[in-house]
Coordinates of C-alpha atoms and ligand atoms in Angstrom, one line a residue:
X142 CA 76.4 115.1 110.3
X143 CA 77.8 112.9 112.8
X144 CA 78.9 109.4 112.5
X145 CA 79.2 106.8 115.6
X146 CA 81.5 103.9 113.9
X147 CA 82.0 100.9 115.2
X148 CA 84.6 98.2 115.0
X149 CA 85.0 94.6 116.9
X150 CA 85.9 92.3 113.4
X151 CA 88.9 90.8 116.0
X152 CA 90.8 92.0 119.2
X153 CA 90.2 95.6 119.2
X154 CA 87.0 97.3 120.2
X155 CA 86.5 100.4 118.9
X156 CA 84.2 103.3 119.1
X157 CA 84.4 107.2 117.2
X158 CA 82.5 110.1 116.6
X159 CA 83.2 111.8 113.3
X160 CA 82.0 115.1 112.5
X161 CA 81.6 115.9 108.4
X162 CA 80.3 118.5 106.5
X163 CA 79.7 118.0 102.7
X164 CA 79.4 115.1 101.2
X165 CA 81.9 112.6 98.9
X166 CA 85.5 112.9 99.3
X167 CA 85.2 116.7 99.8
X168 CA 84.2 116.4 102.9
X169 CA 85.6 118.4 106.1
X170 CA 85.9 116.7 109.1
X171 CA 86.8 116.6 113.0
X172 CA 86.9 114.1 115.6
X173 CA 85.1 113.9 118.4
X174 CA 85.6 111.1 120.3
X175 CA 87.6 108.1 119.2
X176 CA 88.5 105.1 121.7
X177 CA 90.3 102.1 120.8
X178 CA 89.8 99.4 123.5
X179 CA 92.7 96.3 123.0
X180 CA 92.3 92.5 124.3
X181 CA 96.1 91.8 123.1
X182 CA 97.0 90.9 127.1
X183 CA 94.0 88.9 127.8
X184 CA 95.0 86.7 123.9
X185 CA 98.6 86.6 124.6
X186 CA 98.6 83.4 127.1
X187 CA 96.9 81.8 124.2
X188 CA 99.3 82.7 121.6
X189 CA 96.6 84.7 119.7
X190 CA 93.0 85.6 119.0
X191 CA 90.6 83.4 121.0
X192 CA 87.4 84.3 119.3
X193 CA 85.2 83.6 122.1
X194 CA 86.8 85.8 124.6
X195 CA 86.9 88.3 121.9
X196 CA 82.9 87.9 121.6
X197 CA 82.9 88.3 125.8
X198 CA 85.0 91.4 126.2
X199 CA 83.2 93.0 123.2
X200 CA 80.4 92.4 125.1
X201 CA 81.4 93.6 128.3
X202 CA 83.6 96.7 126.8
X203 CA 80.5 98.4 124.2
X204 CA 78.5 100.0 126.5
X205 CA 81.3 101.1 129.0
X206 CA 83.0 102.6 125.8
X207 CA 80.0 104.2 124.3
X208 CA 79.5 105.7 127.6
X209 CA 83.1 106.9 127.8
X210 CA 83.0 108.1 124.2
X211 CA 79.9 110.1 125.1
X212 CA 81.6 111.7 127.7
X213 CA 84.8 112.7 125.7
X214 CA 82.4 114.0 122.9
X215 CA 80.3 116.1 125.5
X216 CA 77.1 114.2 124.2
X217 CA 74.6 113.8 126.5
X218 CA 72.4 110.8 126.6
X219 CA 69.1 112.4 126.2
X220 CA 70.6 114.4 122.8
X221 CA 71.6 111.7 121.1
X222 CA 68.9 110.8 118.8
X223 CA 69.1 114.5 117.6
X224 CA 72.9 114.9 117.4
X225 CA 74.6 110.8 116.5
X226 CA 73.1 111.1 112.6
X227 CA 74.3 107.6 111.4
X228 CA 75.9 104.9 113.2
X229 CA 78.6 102.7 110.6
X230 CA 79.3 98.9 112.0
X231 CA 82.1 96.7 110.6
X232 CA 79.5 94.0 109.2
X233 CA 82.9 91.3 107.6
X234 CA 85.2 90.1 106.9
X235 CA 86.3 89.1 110.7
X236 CA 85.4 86.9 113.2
X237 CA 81.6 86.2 113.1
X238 CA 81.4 85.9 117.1
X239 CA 83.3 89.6 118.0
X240 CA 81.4 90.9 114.8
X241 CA 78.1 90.0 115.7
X242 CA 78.6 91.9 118.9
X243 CA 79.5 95.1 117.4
X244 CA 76.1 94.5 114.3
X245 CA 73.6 94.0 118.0
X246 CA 75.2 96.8 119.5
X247 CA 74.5 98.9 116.4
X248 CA 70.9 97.4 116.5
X249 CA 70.0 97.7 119.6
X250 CA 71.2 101.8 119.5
X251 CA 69.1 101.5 116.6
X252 CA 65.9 100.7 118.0
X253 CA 66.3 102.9 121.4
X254 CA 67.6 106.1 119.4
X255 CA 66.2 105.9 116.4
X256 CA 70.0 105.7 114.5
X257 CA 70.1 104.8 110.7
X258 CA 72.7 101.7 110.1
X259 CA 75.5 101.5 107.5
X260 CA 76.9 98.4 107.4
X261 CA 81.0 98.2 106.4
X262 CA 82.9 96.3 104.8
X263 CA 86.6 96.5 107.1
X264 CA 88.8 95.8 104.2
X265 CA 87.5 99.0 102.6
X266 CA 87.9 100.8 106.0
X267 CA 91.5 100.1 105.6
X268 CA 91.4 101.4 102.2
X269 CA 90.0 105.2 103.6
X270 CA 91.9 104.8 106.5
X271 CA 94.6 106.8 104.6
X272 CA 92.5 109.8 103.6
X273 CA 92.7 110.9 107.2
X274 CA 94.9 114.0 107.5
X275 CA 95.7 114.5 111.3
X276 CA 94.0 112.1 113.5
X277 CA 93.7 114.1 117.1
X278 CA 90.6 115.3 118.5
X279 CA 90.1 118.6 117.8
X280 CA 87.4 121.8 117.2
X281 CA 89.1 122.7 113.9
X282 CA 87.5 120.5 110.6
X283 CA 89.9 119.5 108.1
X284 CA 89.9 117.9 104.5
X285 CA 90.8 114.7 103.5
X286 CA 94.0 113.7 101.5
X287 CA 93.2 113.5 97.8
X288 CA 93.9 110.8 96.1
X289 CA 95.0 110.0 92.6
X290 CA 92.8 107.2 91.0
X291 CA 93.0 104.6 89.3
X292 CA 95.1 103.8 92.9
X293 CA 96.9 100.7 93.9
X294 CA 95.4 99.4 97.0
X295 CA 97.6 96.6 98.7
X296 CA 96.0 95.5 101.9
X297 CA 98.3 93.7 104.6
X298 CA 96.5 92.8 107.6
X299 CA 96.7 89.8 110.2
X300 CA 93.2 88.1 107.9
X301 CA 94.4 89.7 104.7
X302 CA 97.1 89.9 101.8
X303 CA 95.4 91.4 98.8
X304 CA 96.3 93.4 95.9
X305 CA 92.8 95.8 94.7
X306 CA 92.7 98.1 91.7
X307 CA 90.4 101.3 93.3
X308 CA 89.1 103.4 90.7
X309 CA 87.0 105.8 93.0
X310 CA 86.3 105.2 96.2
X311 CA 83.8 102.3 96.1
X312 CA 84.8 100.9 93.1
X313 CA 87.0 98.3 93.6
X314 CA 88.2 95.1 91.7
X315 CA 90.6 92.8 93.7
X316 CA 93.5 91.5 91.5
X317 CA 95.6 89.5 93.3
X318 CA 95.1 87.5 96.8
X319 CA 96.9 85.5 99.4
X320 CA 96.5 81.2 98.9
X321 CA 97.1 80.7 101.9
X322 CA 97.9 82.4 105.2
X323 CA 98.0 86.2 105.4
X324 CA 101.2 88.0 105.8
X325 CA 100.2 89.1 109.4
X326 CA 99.5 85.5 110.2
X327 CA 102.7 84.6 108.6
X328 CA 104.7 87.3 110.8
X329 CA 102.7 86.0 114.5
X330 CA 103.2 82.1 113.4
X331 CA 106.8 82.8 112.6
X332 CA 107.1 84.6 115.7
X333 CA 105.4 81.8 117.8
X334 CA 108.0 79.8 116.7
X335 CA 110.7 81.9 117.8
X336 CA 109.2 81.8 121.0
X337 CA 107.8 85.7 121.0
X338 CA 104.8 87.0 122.4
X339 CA 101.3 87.4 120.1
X340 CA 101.3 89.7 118.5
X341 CA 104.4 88.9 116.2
X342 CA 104.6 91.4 113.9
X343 CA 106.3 94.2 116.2
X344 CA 108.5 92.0 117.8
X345 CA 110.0 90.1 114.3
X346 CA 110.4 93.8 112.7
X347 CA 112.1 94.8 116.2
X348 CA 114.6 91.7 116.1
X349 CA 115.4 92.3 112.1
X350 CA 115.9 95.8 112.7
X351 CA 118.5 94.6 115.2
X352 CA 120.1 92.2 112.6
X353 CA 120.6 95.5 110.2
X354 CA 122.1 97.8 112.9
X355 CA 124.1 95.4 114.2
X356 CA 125.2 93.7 110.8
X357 CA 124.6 90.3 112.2
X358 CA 126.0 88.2 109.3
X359 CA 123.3 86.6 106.7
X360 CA 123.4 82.9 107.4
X361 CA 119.9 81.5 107.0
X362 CA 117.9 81.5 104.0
X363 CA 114.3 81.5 103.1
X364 CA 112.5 81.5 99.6
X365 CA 110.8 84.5 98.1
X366 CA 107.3 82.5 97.7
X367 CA 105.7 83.2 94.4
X368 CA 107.9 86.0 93.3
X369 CA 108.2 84.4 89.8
X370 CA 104.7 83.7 89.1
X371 CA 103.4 86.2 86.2
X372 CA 99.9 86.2 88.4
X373 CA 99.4 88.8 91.7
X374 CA 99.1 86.0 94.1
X375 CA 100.9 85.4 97.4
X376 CA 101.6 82.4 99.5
X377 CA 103.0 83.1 103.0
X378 CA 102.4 79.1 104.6
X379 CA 105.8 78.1 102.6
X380 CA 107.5 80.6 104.0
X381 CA 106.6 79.7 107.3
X382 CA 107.5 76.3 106.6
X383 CA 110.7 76.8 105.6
X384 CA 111.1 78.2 108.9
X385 CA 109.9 76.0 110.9
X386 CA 112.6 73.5 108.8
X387 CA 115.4 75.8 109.5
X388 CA 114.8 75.8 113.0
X389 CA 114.7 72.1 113.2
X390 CA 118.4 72.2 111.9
X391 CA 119.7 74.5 114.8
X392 CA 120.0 72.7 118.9
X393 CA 120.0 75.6 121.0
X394 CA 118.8 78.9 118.6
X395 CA 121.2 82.3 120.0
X396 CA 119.8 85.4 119.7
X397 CA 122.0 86.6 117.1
X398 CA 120.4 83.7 115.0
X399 CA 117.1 84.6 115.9
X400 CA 117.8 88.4 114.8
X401 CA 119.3 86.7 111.2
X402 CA 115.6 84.8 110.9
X403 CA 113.6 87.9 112.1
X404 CA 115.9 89.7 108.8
X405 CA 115.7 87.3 106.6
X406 CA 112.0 86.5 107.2
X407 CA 111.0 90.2 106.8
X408 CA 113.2 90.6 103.7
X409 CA 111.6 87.8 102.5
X410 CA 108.3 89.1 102.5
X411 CA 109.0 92.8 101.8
X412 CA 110.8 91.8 98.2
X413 CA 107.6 89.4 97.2
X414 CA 105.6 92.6 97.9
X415 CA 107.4 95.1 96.5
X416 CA 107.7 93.0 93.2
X417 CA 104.0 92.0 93.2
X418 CA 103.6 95.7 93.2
X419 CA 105.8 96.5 90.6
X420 CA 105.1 94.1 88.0
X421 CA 101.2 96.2 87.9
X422 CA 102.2 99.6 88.4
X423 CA 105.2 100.0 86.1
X424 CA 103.2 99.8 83.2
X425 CA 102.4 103.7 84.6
X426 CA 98.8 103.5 84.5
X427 CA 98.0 104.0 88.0
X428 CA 98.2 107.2 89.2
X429 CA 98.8 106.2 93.4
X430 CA 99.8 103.5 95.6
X431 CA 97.3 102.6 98.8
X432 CA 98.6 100.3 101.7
X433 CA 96.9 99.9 104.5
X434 CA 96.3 97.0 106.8
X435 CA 97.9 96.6 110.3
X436 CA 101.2 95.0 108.7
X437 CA 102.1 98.7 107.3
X438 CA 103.2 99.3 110.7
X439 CA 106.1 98.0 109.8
X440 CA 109.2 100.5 109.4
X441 CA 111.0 98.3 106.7
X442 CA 108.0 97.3 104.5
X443 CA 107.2 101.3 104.7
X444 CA 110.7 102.2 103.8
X445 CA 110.1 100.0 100.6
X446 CA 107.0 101.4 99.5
X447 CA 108.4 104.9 99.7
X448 CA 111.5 103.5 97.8
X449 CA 108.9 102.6 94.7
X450 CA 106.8 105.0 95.2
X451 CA 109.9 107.6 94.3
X452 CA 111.4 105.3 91.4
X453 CA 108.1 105.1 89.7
X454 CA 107.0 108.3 91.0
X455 CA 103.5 107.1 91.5
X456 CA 101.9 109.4 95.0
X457 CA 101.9 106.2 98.3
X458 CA 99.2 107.0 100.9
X459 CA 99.7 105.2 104.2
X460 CA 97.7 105.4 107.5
X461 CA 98.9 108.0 109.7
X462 CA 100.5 105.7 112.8
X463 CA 97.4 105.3 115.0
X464 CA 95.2 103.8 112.0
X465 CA 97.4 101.1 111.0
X466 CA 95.9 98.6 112.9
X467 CA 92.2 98.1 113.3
X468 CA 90.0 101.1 114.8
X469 CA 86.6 102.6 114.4
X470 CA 87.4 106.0 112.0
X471 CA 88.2 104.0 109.2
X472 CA 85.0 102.3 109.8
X473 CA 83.3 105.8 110.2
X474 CA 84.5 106.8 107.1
X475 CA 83.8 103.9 104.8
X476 CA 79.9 104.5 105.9
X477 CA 80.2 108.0 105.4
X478 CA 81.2 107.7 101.5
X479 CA 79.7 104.6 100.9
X480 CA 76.4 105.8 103.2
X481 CA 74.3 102.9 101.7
X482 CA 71.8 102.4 104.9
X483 CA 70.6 98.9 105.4
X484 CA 67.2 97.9 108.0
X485 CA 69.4 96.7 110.9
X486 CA 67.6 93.2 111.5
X487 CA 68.8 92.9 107.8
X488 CA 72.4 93.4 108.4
X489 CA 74.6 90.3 109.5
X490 CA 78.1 89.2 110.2
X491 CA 79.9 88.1 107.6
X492 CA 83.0 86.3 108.2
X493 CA 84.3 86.1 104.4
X494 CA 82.9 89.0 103.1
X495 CA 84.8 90.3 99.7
X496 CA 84.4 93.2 98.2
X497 CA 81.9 92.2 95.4
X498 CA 79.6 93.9 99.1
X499 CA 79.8 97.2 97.4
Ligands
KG4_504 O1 94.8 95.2 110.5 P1 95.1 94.5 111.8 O2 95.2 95.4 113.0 O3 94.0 93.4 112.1 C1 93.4 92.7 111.1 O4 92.4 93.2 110.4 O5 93.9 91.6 110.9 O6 96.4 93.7 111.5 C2 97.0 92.9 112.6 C3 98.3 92.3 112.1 C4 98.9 91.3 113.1 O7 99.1 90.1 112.4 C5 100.2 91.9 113.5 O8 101.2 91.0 113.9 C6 100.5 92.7 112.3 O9 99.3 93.3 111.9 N1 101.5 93.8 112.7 C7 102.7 93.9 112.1 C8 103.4 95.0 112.8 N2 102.5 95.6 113.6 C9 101.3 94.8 113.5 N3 103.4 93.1 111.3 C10 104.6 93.4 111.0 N4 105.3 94.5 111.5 C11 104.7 95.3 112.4 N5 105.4 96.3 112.9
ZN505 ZN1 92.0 95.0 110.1

């Protein structure tokens, strides 16, 4: 079977063929093609994602992708109805303009090819986007990592913070949520107001990683939002806040200063995290720990994962480093296990979509 996924929820257009054989998590698989298209310079000048130049370049970019992606797959255009089996389109959550563009695209292959559609949900592409082994494209199939359920999922994107009991794949029950802004938000506002470019995360875990190798002294301080609160919520727009005040209360910011907030910031959001976390699995009865999410990325916040993941000695799957962020395998594979096929005209974006979708 072969899978075309497609991903445009935000800034990245994305486009893979993936090759299974066998069906549920036992499957086997190899890549064929997969192409991940970024807008990140054409958003920078406006300090992040501009949804209707997102909807435009998706535009623009789908059929010069699909082409390319053709190419790289060694798929010619009069074989594709027999050879692309299933085509699997990020339906939410996202931004409704880029993630209509992807759903039409979908369609319209559809109706000229004859292609079965699988809408997905992206949040549960995040969640399979650790059961990739290797990632490269290659002739050899291989199996995907198994899991141990009941798993931990803790999703950490730039639209996300949530904390999701999985007890199979497609069987998920979210238990805690952000109130607020998401942690990736949190890390590109911060970074805004530190002057840095979009997209923040990178360059705040670059700058506190400089504050720990060079020991830059530990002057500023920022609350641990929520980390008392018996409940799994988060709430990142305090935090940012608090910030925001602590930059008011310095005239001309140095670098070294900038490095401390960078630290302190990261710190700040790794601990309420890593105790979220804790307070559900050390009662023992999860049997792994899922993060995914383009904020996993980050060295230090993987560093503490691995840290609780060895204490409690609970199995942590991460993405391998080319799925962090948002691309179209994950998307691929979600269809794949989920394969519930929907009558394209039927399927629509969904901005908000949550997981009751499965
Ligand atoms: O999953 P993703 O690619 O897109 C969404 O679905 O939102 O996540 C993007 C978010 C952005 O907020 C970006 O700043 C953040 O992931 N990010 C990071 C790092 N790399 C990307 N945050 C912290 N540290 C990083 N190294
Ligand atoms: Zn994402």
């Amino acid at each position: 079977m072969i899978t075309l996924g497609i991903e445009t929820s935000c800034d990245e257009t994305a486009l893979c063929l993936l090759e299974t054989i066998g069906d549920g998590v036992d499957i086997e698989y190899r890549i064929l093609g997969n192409i991940i298209n970024s807008q990140i310079d054409l958003h920078r000048e406006y300090g992040g994602v501009y949804p209707t130049l997102a909807k435009r370049e998706h535009i623009k970019n789908l059929p010069i992708l699909f082409k390319k992606l053709l190419e790289d797959s060694g798929i010619k255009e009069n074989e594709i109805t027999g050879k692309i089996d299933r085509i699997a389109v990020t339906a939410g959550p996202g931004l409704e303009p880029a993630l209509w563009t992807g759903i039409l695209f979908a369609r319209e292959l559809h109706e000229k090819y004859n292609i079965p559609v699988i809408p997905v949900n992206h949040m549960e592409g995040h969640i399979v986007s650790v059961l990739f082994n290797k990632t490269d494209i290659s002739n050899n199939y291989q199996k995907l990592k198994s899991v141990n359920f009941p798993a931990l999922a803790i999703l950490i994107s730039g639209g996300h913070t949530q904390i999701i009991r999985v007890d199979e794949i497609g069987k998920y029950k979210i238990l805690g949520n952000t109130k607020d802004d998401a942690i990736g938000e949190a890390f590109d506002k911060v970074a805004r107001m530190l002057e840095l470019p979009y997209p923040g995360g990178p360059e705040i875990s670059k700058l506190a990683e400089q504050a720990r190798i060079e020991n830059i002294a530990n002057n500023i301080k920022l609350p641990r939002p929520m980390i008392y609160s018996k409940d799994l919520n988060m709430s990142f727009s305090g935090l940012k806040t608090a910030v925001l005040y602590t930059l008011r209360n310095i005239e001309n910011i140095t670098e070294d200063q900038k490095k401390d907030i960078a630290r302190e910031f990261e710190d700040s959001v790794t601990e309420v995290l890593i105790s979220k976390t804790e307070k559900v699995i050390e009662d023992r009865e999860y049997m792994g720990i899922i993060v995914g999410g383009g904020v996993i990325a980050n060295r230090h916040i993987r560093k503490a994962f691995k840290i609780i993941s060895n204490k409690y000695n609970i199995p942590l799957y991460l993405p391998e480093s080319n799925l962090t962020g948002d691309n179209a395998l994950m998307i691929a594979l979600a269809g794949i296990l989920n394969n519930k096929m929907k009558n394209p005209p039927d399927i629509s974006a969904l901005g908000n979509l949550s997981f009751d979708f499965n």
